[in-house]
PDB file of C-alpha atoms in Angstrom:
ATOM      1  CA  MET E   1      58.350-111.429 -35.742  1.00 59.00           C
ATOM      2  CA  LYS E   2      59.226-107.898 -36.877  1.00 57.00           C
ATOM      3  CA  LYS E   3      55.640-107.704 -38.392  1.00 60.00           C
ATOM      4  CA  LYS E   4      53.980-108.549 -35.260  1.00 63.00           C
ATOM      5  CA  LYS E   5      55.773-106.253 -33.232  1.00 65.00           C
ATOM      6  CA  LEU E   6      54.869-103.266 -35.870  1.00 66.00           C
ATOM      7  CA  SER E   7      51.273-104.251 -36.257  1.00 69.00           C
ATOM      8  CA  THR E   8      51.423-104.335 -32.070  1.00 73.00           C
ATOM      9  CA  ILE E   9      52.525-100.807 -32.040  1.00 74.00           C
ATOM     10  CA  LEU E  10      50.341 -99.784 -34.446  1.00 73.00           C
ATOM     11  CA  LYS E  11      47.528-100.952 -32.616  1.00 72.00           C
ATOM     12  CA  GLU E  12      48.605 -99.159 -29.407  1.00 72.00           C
ATOM     13  CA  LYS E  13      49.055 -95.997 -31.171  1.00 72.00           C
ATOM     14  CA  ALA E  14      45.299 -96.529 -32.793  1.00 75.00           C
ATOM     15  CA  PHE E  15      44.186 -97.133 -29.756  1.00 76.00           C
ATOM     16  CA  LEU E  16      45.943 -94.232 -28.108  1.00 79.00           C
ATOM     17  CA  ILE E  17      44.756 -92.140 -30.835  1.00 81.00           C
ATOM     18  CA  LEU E  18      40.776 -93.100 -30.202  1.00 79.00           C
ATOM     19  CA  LEU E  19      41.343 -92.810 -26.374  1.00 79.00           C
ATOM     20  CA  LEU E  20      42.693 -89.023 -27.588  1.00 80.00           C
ATOM     21  CA  VAL E  21      39.935 -88.503 -29.600  1.00 76.00           C
ATOM     22  CA  SER E  22      37.325 -89.767 -27.263  1.00 76.00           C
ATOM     23  CA  ILE E  23      38.658 -87.730 -24.876  1.00 83.00           C
ATOM     24  CA  LEU E  24      38.715 -84.594 -26.868  1.00 79.00           C
ATOM     25  CA  CYS E  25      35.065 -85.324 -28.120  1.00 73.00           C
ATOM     26  CA  VAL E  26      34.109 -85.517 -24.209  1.00 75.00           C
ATOM     27  CA  ALA E  27      35.896 -82.679 -23.408  1.00 73.00           C
ATOM     28  CA  GLY E  28      33.914 -80.732 -26.251  1.00 73.00           C
ATOM     29  CA  ILE E  29      30.532 -82.300 -25.643  1.00 75.00           C
ATOM     30  CA  ALA E  30      31.340 -80.965 -22.108  1.00 70.00           C
ATOM     31  CA  ALA E  31      32.526 -77.434 -23.227  1.00 68.00           C
ATOM     32  CA  ILE E  32      29.571 -77.368 -25.259  1.00 71.00           C
ATOM     33  CA  ASN E  33      26.951 -78.208 -22.280  1.00 66.00           C
ATOM     34  CA  PHE E  34      29.050 -75.735 -20.129  1.00 66.00           C
ATOM     35  CA  THR E  35      28.352 -73.140 -22.775  1.00 62.00           C
ATOM     36  CA  LYS E  36      24.692 -73.869 -23.397  1.00 63.00           C
ATOM     37  CA  GLU E  37      24.129 -73.727 -19.518  1.00 63.00           C
ATOM     38  CA  GLU E  38      26.052 -70.530 -18.956  1.00 61.00           C
ATOM     39  CA  LYS E  39      23.919 -69.264 -21.977  1.00 61.00           C
ATOM     40  CA  GLN E  40      20.716 -70.269 -20.574  1.00 65.00           C
ATOM     41  CA  GLU E  41      21.833 -69.049 -17.106  1.00 61.00           C
ATOM     42  CA  ASP E  42      22.491 -65.310 -18.892  1.00 58.00           C
ATOM     43  CA  ASN E  43      19.055 -65.755 -20.602  1.00 60.00           C
ATOM     44  CA  GLN E  44      17.573 -66.427 -17.340  1.00 63.00           C
ATOM     45  CA  LEU E  45      19.106 -63.741 -15.180  1.00 59.00           C
ATOM     46  CA  PHE E  46      18.459 -60.839 -18.302  1.00 56.00           C
ATOM     47  CA  VAL E  47      14.725 -62.315 -18.209  1.00 53.00           C
ATOM     48  CA  ASP E  48      14.739 -62.039 -14.176  1.00 62.00           C
ATOM     49  CA  ARG E  49      16.210 -58.557 -14.676  1.00 62.00           C
ATOM     50  CA  GLU E  50      13.450 -57.549 -17.204  1.00 61.00           C
ATOM     51  CA  GLU E  51      10.927 -59.009 -14.899  1.00 64.00           C
ATOM     52  CA  SER E  52      12.550 -56.880 -12.227  1.00 57.00           C
ATOM     53  CA  THR E  53      12.765 -53.618 -14.126  1.00 56.00           C
ATOM     54  CA  LYS E  54       9.141 -54.209 -15.151  1.00 59.00           C
ATOM     55  CA  GLU E  55       7.940 -54.711 -11.713  1.00 62.00           C
ATOM     56  CA  LEU E  56       9.761 -51.774 -10.904  1.00 57.00           C
ATOM     57  CA  GLU E  57       8.077 -49.501 -13.387  1.00 57.00           C
ATOM     58  CA  THR E  58       4.983 -50.630 -12.402  1.00 57.00           C
ATOM     59  CA  THR E  59       5.772 -50.100  -8.523  1.00 56.00           C
ATOM     60  CA  THR E  60       6.980 -46.832  -9.727  1.00 54.00           C
ATOM     61  CA  VAL E  61       4.259 -45.795 -11.724  1.00 48.00           C
ATOM     62  CA  THR E  62       1.734 -47.094  -8.943  1.00 55.00           C
ATOM     63  CA  ASN E  63       3.301 -44.944  -6.216  1.00 57.00           C
ATOM     64  CA  ALA E  64       3.162 -41.664  -8.544  1.00 51.00           C
ATOM     65  CA  MET E  65      -0.097 -42.539  -9.350  1.00 54.00           C
ATOM     66  CA  GLU E  66      -1.114 -42.719  -5.899  1.00 55.00           C
ATOM     67  CA  THR E  67       1.201 -40.019  -4.796  1.00 50.00           C
ATOM     68  CA  GLN E  68      -0.863 -37.718  -7.230  1.00 51.00           C
ATOM     69  CA  THR E  69      -4.151 -38.908  -6.066  1.00 47.00           C
ATOM     70  CA  GLN E  70      -3.022 -38.047  -2.616  1.00 49.00           C
ATOM     71  CA  GLU E  71      -1.628 -34.498  -3.994  1.00 44.00           C
ATOM     72  CA  THR E  72      -4.818 -33.735  -5.946  1.00 44.00           C
ATOM     73  CA  PRO E  73      -7.016 -32.799  -2.858  1.00 43.00           C
ATOM     74  CA  SER E  74      -4.211 -30.476  -1.816  1.00 45.00           C
ATOM     75  CA  GLU E  75      -4.313 -28.401  -5.034  1.00 47.00           C
ATOM     76  CA  SER E  76      -7.815 -28.222  -5.015  1.00 44.00           C
ATOM     77  CA  MET E  77      -7.604 -26.854  -1.858  1.00 44.00           C
ATOM     78  CA  GLN E  78      -4.934 -24.393  -2.567  1.00 50.00           C
ATOM     79  CA  VAL E  79      -6.784 -23.333  -5.753  1.00 44.00           C
ATOM     80  CA  ALA E  80     -10.396 -23.510  -3.508  1.00 44.00           C
ATOM     81  CA  ALA E  81      -7.951 -21.051  -0.828  1.00 44.00           C
ATOM     82  CA  ASP E  82      -6.584 -18.778  -3.852  1.00 49.00           C
ATOM     83  CA  GLU E  83     -10.345 -18.451  -4.924  1.00 47.00           C
ATOM     84  CA  THR E  84     -11.199 -17.499  -1.331  1.00 40.00           C
ATOM     85  CA  ALA E  85      -8.380 -15.130  -1.236  1.00 43.00           C
ATOM     86  CA  GLY E  86      -9.250 -13.327  -3.912  1.00 46.00           C
ATOM     87  CA  ILE E  87     -13.197 -12.947  -2.838  1.00 39.00           C
ATOM     88  CA  GLY E  88     -11.778 -11.617   0.410  1.00 41.00           C
ATOM     89  CA  ASP E  89      -9.371  -9.277  -1.631  1.00 44.00           C
ATOM     90  CA  ALA E  90     -12.677  -8.065  -3.247  1.00 41.00           C
ATOM     91  CA  LEU E  91     -14.935  -7.612  -0.188  1.00 36.00           C
ATOM     92  CA  LEU E  92     -11.814  -5.908   1.510  1.00 37.00           C
ATOM     93  CA  ALA E  93     -11.851  -3.252  -1.611  1.00 42.00           C
ATOM     94  CA  GLU E  94     -15.738  -3.202  -0.744  1.00 40.00           C
ATOM     95  CA  GLY E  95     -15.067  -2.377   2.641  1.00 39.00           C
ATOM     96  CA  GLU E  96     -12.734  -0.119   2.012  1.00 38.00           C
ATOM     97  CA  SER E  97     -15.212   1.828  -0.074  1.00 36.00           C
ATOM     98  CA  GLY E  98     -17.573   1.636   2.646  1.00 35.00           C
ATOM     99  CA  TYR E  99     -19.364  -1.415   1.808  1.00 28.00           C
ATOM    100  CA  PHE E 100     -18.496  -3.309   5.529  1.00 30.00           C
ATOM    101  CA  GLU E 101     -19.814  -0.324   7.416  1.00 35.00           C
ATOM    102  CA  SER E 102     -23.038   0.266   5.240  1.00 33.00           C
ATOM    103  CA  ASN E 103     -24.114  -3.232   4.780  1.00 33.00           C
ATOM    104  CA  LEU E 104     -22.782  -5.839   7.324  1.00 31.00           C
ATOM    105  CA  MET E 105     -23.434  -5.926  10.923  1.00 34.00           C
ATOM    106  CA  ASP E 106     -22.359  -7.786  13.774  1.00 36.00           C
ATOM    107  CA  ALA E 107     -24.122 -10.050  15.732  1.00 35.00           C
ATOM    108  CA  THR E 108     -24.254  -7.821  18.388  1.00 34.00           C
ATOM    109  CA  ASP E 109     -25.287  -4.905  16.559  1.00 39.00           C
ATOM    110  CA  GLU E 110     -28.875  -4.018  16.732  1.00 39.00           C
ATOM    111  CA  PRO E 111     -31.072  -3.147  13.863  1.00 39.00           C
ATOM    112  CA  ILE E 112     -31.275   0.828  13.042  1.00 36.00           C
ATOM    113  CA  THR E 113     -34.322   2.331  14.035  1.00 39.00           C
ATOM    114  CA  GLU E 114     -35.399   5.830  14.025  1.00 42.00           C
ATOM    115  CA  SER E 115     -34.376   6.019  17.569  1.00 39.00           C
ATOM    116  CA  THR E 116     -30.911   4.583  16.691  1.00 37.00           C
ATOM    117  CA  GLU E 117     -30.546   7.093  13.862  1.00 41.00           C
ATOM    118  CA  GLU E 118     -31.812  10.183  16.446  1.00 43.00           C
ATOM    119  CA  THR E 119     -29.066   8.781  18.778  1.00 38.00           C
ATOM    120  CA  VAL E 120     -26.206   8.577  16.314  1.00 35.00           C
ATOM    121  CA  GLY E 121     -26.987  12.128  14.831  1.00 42.00           C
ATOM    122  CA  VAL E 122     -26.939  13.269  18.268  1.00 39.00           C
ATOM    123  CA  ALA E 123     -23.716  11.607  18.870  1.00 38.00           C
ATOM    124  CA  GLN E 124     -21.702  12.894  15.242  1.00 39.00           C
ATOM    125  CA  GLU E 125     -23.268  16.438  16.305  1.00 42.00           C
ATOM    126  CA  SER E 126     -21.451  16.287  19.794  1.00 41.00           C
ATOM    127  CA  VAL E 127     -18.167  15.016  17.932  1.00 37.00           C
ATOM    128  CA  ALA E 128     -18.536  17.741  15.633  1.00 40.00           C
ATOM    129  CA  THR E 129     -18.869  20.226  18.143  1.00 43.00           C
ATOM    130  CA  GLU E 130     -15.941  19.257  20.177  1.00 45.00           C
ATOM    131  CA  ALA E 131     -14.198  19.146  17.014  1.00 44.00           C
ATOM    132  CA  VAL E 132     -14.614  22.696  16.459  1.00 43.00           C
ATOM    133  CA  ASP E 133     -15.236  24.302  19.900  1.00 44.00           C
ATOM    134  CA  GLY E 134     -12.626  22.279  21.398  1.00 43.00           C
ATOM    135  CA  PRO E 135     -12.905  21.138  25.081  1.00 52.00           C
ATOM    136  CA  ALA E 136     -10.132  23.346  25.916  1.00 60.00           C
ATOM    137  CA  LEU E 137     -11.306  26.432  24.085  1.00 76.00           C
ATOM    138  CA  GLN E 138     -14.821  27.877  24.738  1.00 87.00           C
ATOM    139  CA  LEU E 139     -15.069  29.441  21.248  1.00 95.00           C
ATOM    140  CA  ASN E 140     -17.497  32.595  21.431  1.00 94.00           C
ATOM    141  CA  PHE E 141     -16.850  35.175  19.390  1.00 97.00           C
ATOM    142  CA  ASN E 142     -19.188  37.933  19.067  1.00 96.00           C
ATOM    143  CA  GLU E 143     -19.849  41.593  17.553  1.00 94.00           C
ATOM    144  CA  ASP E 144     -18.457  42.889  21.191  1.00 95.00           C
ATOM    145  CA  SER E 145     -15.232  40.563  21.107  1.00 96.00           C
ATOM    146  CA  LYS E 146     -11.871  41.998  20.218  1.00 97.00           C
ATOM    147  CA  LEU E 147      -8.973  41.107  17.933  1.00 97.00           C
ATOM    148  CA  LYS E 148      -5.392  41.241  19.002  1.00 97.00           C
ATOM    149  CA  TRP E 149      -2.979  42.901  16.242  1.00 98.00           C
ATOM    150  CA  PRO E 150      -1.361  39.713  14.729  1.00 98.00           C
ATOM    151  CA  ILE E 151       1.859  42.036  13.527  1.00 98.00           C
ATOM    152  CA  GLU E 152       2.648  45.379  14.508  1.00 96.00           C
ATOM    153  CA  GLY E 153       2.372  47.694  11.523  1.00 95.00           C
ATOM    154  CA  ASN E 154       0.310  50.380   9.420  1.00 97.00           C
ATOM    155  CA  VAL E 155      -2.624  49.383   7.445  1.00 97.00           C
ATOM    156  CA  ILE E 156      -1.648  49.993   3.911  1.00 97.00           C
ATOM    157  CA  LEU E 157      -4.923  49.036   2.255  1.00 97.00           C
ATOM    158  CA  ASP E 158      -8.504  49.542   4.068  1.00 97.00           C
ATOM    159  CA  TYR E 159     -11.264  47.116   4.378  1.00 98.00           C
ATOM    160  CA  SER E 160     -13.744  48.359   1.632  1.00 97.00           C
ATOM    161  CA  MET E 161     -17.248  46.449   0.440  1.00 96.00           C
ATOM    162  CA  ASN E 162     -19.305  50.105  -0.185  1.00 96.00           C
ATOM    163  CA  ALA E 163     -16.611  51.473  -2.472  1.00 96.00           C
ATOM    164  CA  THR E 164     -13.982  50.269  -4.271  1.00 96.00           C
ATOM    165  CA  VAL E 165     -10.297  51.230  -3.556  1.00 96.00           C
ATOM    166  CA  TYR E 166      -7.384  51.468  -5.900  1.00 96.00           C
ATOM    167  CA  PHE E 167      -4.764  48.550  -6.102  1.00 97.00           C
ATOM    168  CA  SER E 168      -1.518  49.913  -7.276  1.00 96.00           C
ATOM    169  CA  THR E 169       0.012  46.677  -8.386  1.00 96.00           C
ATOM    170  CA  LEU E 170      -3.229  45.759 -10.444  1.00 96.00           C
ATOM    171  CA  LYS E 171      -3.840  49.703 -11.476  1.00 96.00           C
ATOM    172  CA  GLN E 172      -7.254  49.570 -10.913  1.00 95.00           C
ATOM    173  CA  TYR E 173     -10.211  49.757  -8.561  1.00 97.00           C
ATOM    174  CA  LYS E 174     -11.551  46.949  -6.865  1.00 96.00           C
ATOM    175  CA  TYR E 175     -13.666  45.942  -3.656  1.00 97.00           C
ATOM    176  CA  ASN E 176     -11.516  44.997  -0.686  1.00 97.00           C
ATOM    177  CA  PRO E 177     -13.175  42.173   1.738  1.00 98.00           C
ATOM    178  CA  ALA E 178      -9.796  42.458   4.030  1.00 98.00           C
ATOM    179  CA  ILE E 179      -7.136  44.595   5.703  1.00 98.00           C
ATOM    180  CA  LEU E 180      -3.433  44.938   4.340  1.00 98.00           C
ATOM    181  CA  ILE E 181      -1.156  45.293   7.085  1.00 98.00           C
ATOM    182  CA  GLN E 182       2.385  46.169   6.282  1.00 97.00           C
ATOM    183  CA  GLY E 183       5.158  43.800   7.887  1.00 97.00           C
ATOM    184  CA  GLU E 184       8.672  42.867   6.808  1.00 97.00           C
ATOM    185  CA  VAL E 185       9.520  39.433   5.517  1.00 98.00           C
ATOM    186  CA  ASN E 186       9.984  36.790   8.144  1.00 98.00           C
ATOM    187  CA  THR E 187       7.982  38.629  10.392  1.00 98.00           C
ATOM    188  CA  PRO E 188       6.507  36.687  12.822  1.00 98.00           C
ATOM    189  CA  VAL E 189       2.233  36.381  12.763  1.00 98.00           C
ATOM    190  CA  VAL E 190      -0.019  35.544  15.856  1.00 98.00           C
ATOM    191  CA  ALA E 191      -3.313  34.779  16.101  1.00 98.00           C
ATOM    192  CA  ALA E 192      -5.517  37.596  16.889  1.00 98.00           C
ATOM    193  CA  ALA E 193      -8.286  35.355  18.703  1.00 97.00           C
ATOM    194  CA  ASP E 194      -8.966  31.963  20.039  1.00 98.00           C
ATOM    195  CA  GLY E 195      -9.726  29.810  17.303  1.00 98.00           C
ATOM    196  CA  ILE E 196      -9.687  26.147  15.660  1.00 98.00           C
ATOM    197  CA  VAL E 197      -7.451  25.715  12.547  1.00 98.00           C
ATOM    198  CA  THR E 198     -10.310  24.545   9.880  1.00 97.00           C
ATOM    199  CA  GLU E 199      -7.973  25.209   6.302  1.00 98.00           C
ATOM    200  CA  ILE E 200      -4.788  25.432   5.489  1.00 98.00           C
ATOM    201  CA  SER E 201      -4.442  26.152   1.611  1.00 97.00           C
ATOM    202  CA  SER E 202      -2.866  28.458  -1.120  1.00 97.00           C
ATOM    203  CA  ASN E 203      -3.649  30.554  -3.948  1.00 97.00           C
ATOM    204  CA  GLU E 204      -2.382  33.005  -6.295  1.00 96.00           C
ATOM    205  CA  GLU E 205      -3.573  35.885  -4.632  1.00 96.00           C
ATOM    206  CA  ILE E 206      -2.777  35.779  -0.951  1.00 97.00           C
ATOM    207  CA  GLY E 207      -0.203  32.788  -1.103  1.00 97.00           C
ATOM    208  CA  ASP E 208      -0.109  30.404   1.911  1.00 98.00           C
ATOM    209  CA  TYR E 209      -3.280  31.083   3.962  1.00 98.00           C
ATOM    210  CA  VAL E 210      -4.587  29.665   7.194  1.00 98.00           C
ATOM    211  CA  VAL E 211      -8.683  29.899   8.009  1.00 98.00           C
ATOM    212  CA  MET E 212      -9.724  29.719  11.719  1.00 98.00           C
ATOM    213  CA  THR E 213     -13.102  29.574  13.186  1.00 98.00           C
ATOM    214  CA  LEU E 214     -13.574  31.531  16.056  1.00 97.00           C
ATOM    215  CA  GLY E 215     -16.984  30.684  17.231  1.00 96.00           C
ATOM    216  CA  ASN E 216     -20.674  32.111  16.149  1.00 96.00           C
ATOM    217  CA  ASP E 217     -19.765  31.769  12.509  1.00 96.00           C
ATOM    218  CA  TYR E 218     -17.110  34.064  12.738  1.00 98.00           C
ATOM    219  CA  GLN E 219     -13.792  33.212  10.860  1.00 98.00           C
ATOM    220  CA  LEU E 220     -10.368  34.881  10.213  1.00 98.00           C
ATOM    221  CA  VAL E 221      -8.382  34.590   7.124  1.00 98.00           C
ATOM    222  CA  TYR E 222      -4.423  35.048   7.428  1.00 98.00           C
ATOM    223  CA  GLY E 223      -2.908  35.559   4.081  1.00 98.00           C
ATOM    224  CA  GLN E 224       0.779  35.845   2.551  1.00 98.00           C
ATOM    225  CA  LEU E 225       2.129  33.422   5.264  1.00 98.00           C
ATOM    226  CA  LYS E 226       4.965  30.948   5.103  1.00 98.00           C
ATOM    227  CA  ALA E 227       6.858  28.410   7.604  1.00 97.00           C
ATOM    228  CA  LEU E 228       3.636  28.016   9.411  1.00 98.00           C
ATOM    229  CA  GLU E 229       3.347  26.618  12.918  1.00 97.00           C
ATOM    230  CA  VAL E 230       0.095  25.268  13.021  1.00 98.00           C
ATOM    231  CA  ALA E 231      -1.913  22.142  11.514  1.00 97.00           C
ATOM    232  CA  GLU E 232      -5.495  21.942  10.278  1.00 97.00           C
ATOM    233  CA  GLY E 233      -7.777  20.681  13.518  1.00 96.00           C
ATOM    234  CA  ASP E 234      -5.410  22.497  15.847  1.00 97.00           C
ATOM    235  CA  SER E 235      -6.686  24.519  18.705  1.00 97.00           C
ATOM    236  CA  VAL E 236      -4.919  28.179  18.809  1.00 97.00           C
ATOM    237  CA  GLU E 237      -4.949  30.529  21.321  1.00 97.00           C
ATOM    238  CA  LYS E 238      -5.113  34.123  21.228  1.00 97.00           C
ATOM    239  CA  GLY E 239      -1.330  35.265  21.020  1.00 97.00           C
ATOM    240  CA  GLN E 240       0.090  31.802  19.733  1.00 98.00           C
ATOM    241  CA  LEU E 241       2.769  31.748  16.763  1.00 98.00           C
ATOM    242  CA  LEU E 242       0.878  30.934  13.602  1.00 98.00           C
ATOM    243  CA  GLY E 243       3.701  31.465  10.902  1.00 98.00           C
ATOM    244  CA  TYR E 244       5.851  34.517   9.096  1.00 98.00           C
ATOM    245  CA  ILE E 245       5.512  37.042   6.733  1.00 98.00           C
ATOM    246  CA  SER E 246       6.323  35.880   2.954  1.00 98.00           C
ATOM    247  CA  GLU E 247       7.433  37.778   0.165  1.00 98.00           C
ATOM    248  CA  PRO E 248       4.248  39.394  -1.554  1.00 97.00           C
ATOM    249  CA  THR E 249       2.541  37.714  -4.734  1.00 97.00           C
ATOM    250  CA  LYS E 250       2.571  39.445  -7.766  1.00 96.00           C
ATOM    251  CA  TYR E 251      -1.076  40.570  -6.793  1.00 97.00           C
ATOM    252  CA  TYR E 252       0.735  43.203  -4.345  1.00 97.00           C
ATOM    253  CA  VAL E 253       4.365  43.676  -5.475  1.00 97.00           C
ATOM    254  CA  VAL E 254       3.917  47.365  -5.579  1.00 97.00           C
ATOM    255  CA  GLU E 255       2.451  47.401  -1.982  1.00 96.00           C
ATOM    256  CA  GLY E 256       4.988  45.395  -0.557  1.00 97.00           C
ATOM    257  CA  SER E 257       5.160  42.482   2.007  1.00 97.00           C
ATOM    258  CA  ASN E 258       2.255  42.608   4.188  1.00 98.00           C
ATOM    259  CA  LEU E 259      -0.265  40.391   6.057  1.00 98.00           C
ATOM    260  CA  TYR E 260      -3.634  39.846   4.638  1.00 98.00           C
ATOM    261  CA  LEU E 261      -6.323  39.762   7.295  1.00 98.00           C
ATOM    262  CA  GLU E 262     -10.026  39.078   6.596  1.00 98.00           C
ATOM    263  CA  LEU E 263     -12.792  38.501   9.298  1.00 98.00           C
ATOM    264  CA  LEU E 264     -15.859  36.644   7.681  1.00 98.00           C
ATOM    265  CA  ASN E 265     -19.242  36.805   9.739  1.00 97.00           C
ATOM    266  CA  GLY E 266     -21.020  33.745   7.658  1.00 96.00           C
ATOM    267  CA  THR E 267     -20.140  34.061   4.184  1.00 95.00           C
ATOM    268  CA  GLU E 268     -20.078  37.994   4.800  1.00 97.00           C
ATOM    269  CA  PRO E 269     -16.958  39.859   4.870  1.00 97.00           C
ATOM    270  CA  VAL E 270     -17.173  42.567   7.983  1.00 98.00           C
ATOM    271  CA  ASP E 271     -14.341  45.326   8.650  1.00 98.00           C
ATOM    272  CA  PRO E 272     -11.384  43.991  11.263  1.00 97.00           C
ATOM    273  CA  LEU E 273     -10.702  47.384  12.260  1.00 97.00           C
ATOM    274  CA  ASP E 274     -14.113  47.499  13.866  1.00 97.00           C
ATOM    275  CA  PHE E 275     -12.943  44.244  16.375  1.00 97.00           C
ATOM    276  CA  MET E 276      -9.347  45.794  16.694  1.00 96.00           C
ATOM    277  CA  GLU E 277      -8.158  46.110  20.385  1.00 91.00           C
TER     278      GLU E 277
END
């Protein structure tokens, strides 16, 4: 009886163990399948990601190529524009050297003929006459005209082109194409006649000087000046302030401060004292 019960208990335990083993096997198989499915899903997800990445890279490359293709004409246009600008600068440089004026005509320009050249020449002469003679001043200096004394003072060195005169500073005899009128430094100097200033310059002998045309090929040169009140091209009336007496140059140290006054008829000096009032 006891053996029978023991046998039954063993059978039941064996059944339970077998059942437990079966359950464990099923669970293990299910776990294995589940793991496989997860791996498959992960692999599929990885593959999908790779494909998406490849598609994105392909799209990016394509867009970049399209963008480059679109930008290329702009770059070409920019290069062309730069080249055009360079050519323009070169032409401008040529224009500054007279190229445009001498070689190019507007559509409204007429061909230059002999009559046109004559007209242009007359116009230029007219402009030159106005620039020299001036509309406000009628310059007509002649042998009967008179000069105003530009400063009050003694003539300390006479005009002399027929014989030499002694220059104290230089300690030698020389011809003298002008007169030297003694004057203190800073003495105002006025125009001796109506004229137009044609030159303002300086040299070692007479320092700062002003050249004025008086008309009919007569010119006056005022030397040893400073603080000039006129400029080249100015129309100057008789008695108008030109500047002031300067310290004497090294050529006239012994003679002292003075006004250098030279009168020219053409290129020949004449004695200013012959024309003084």
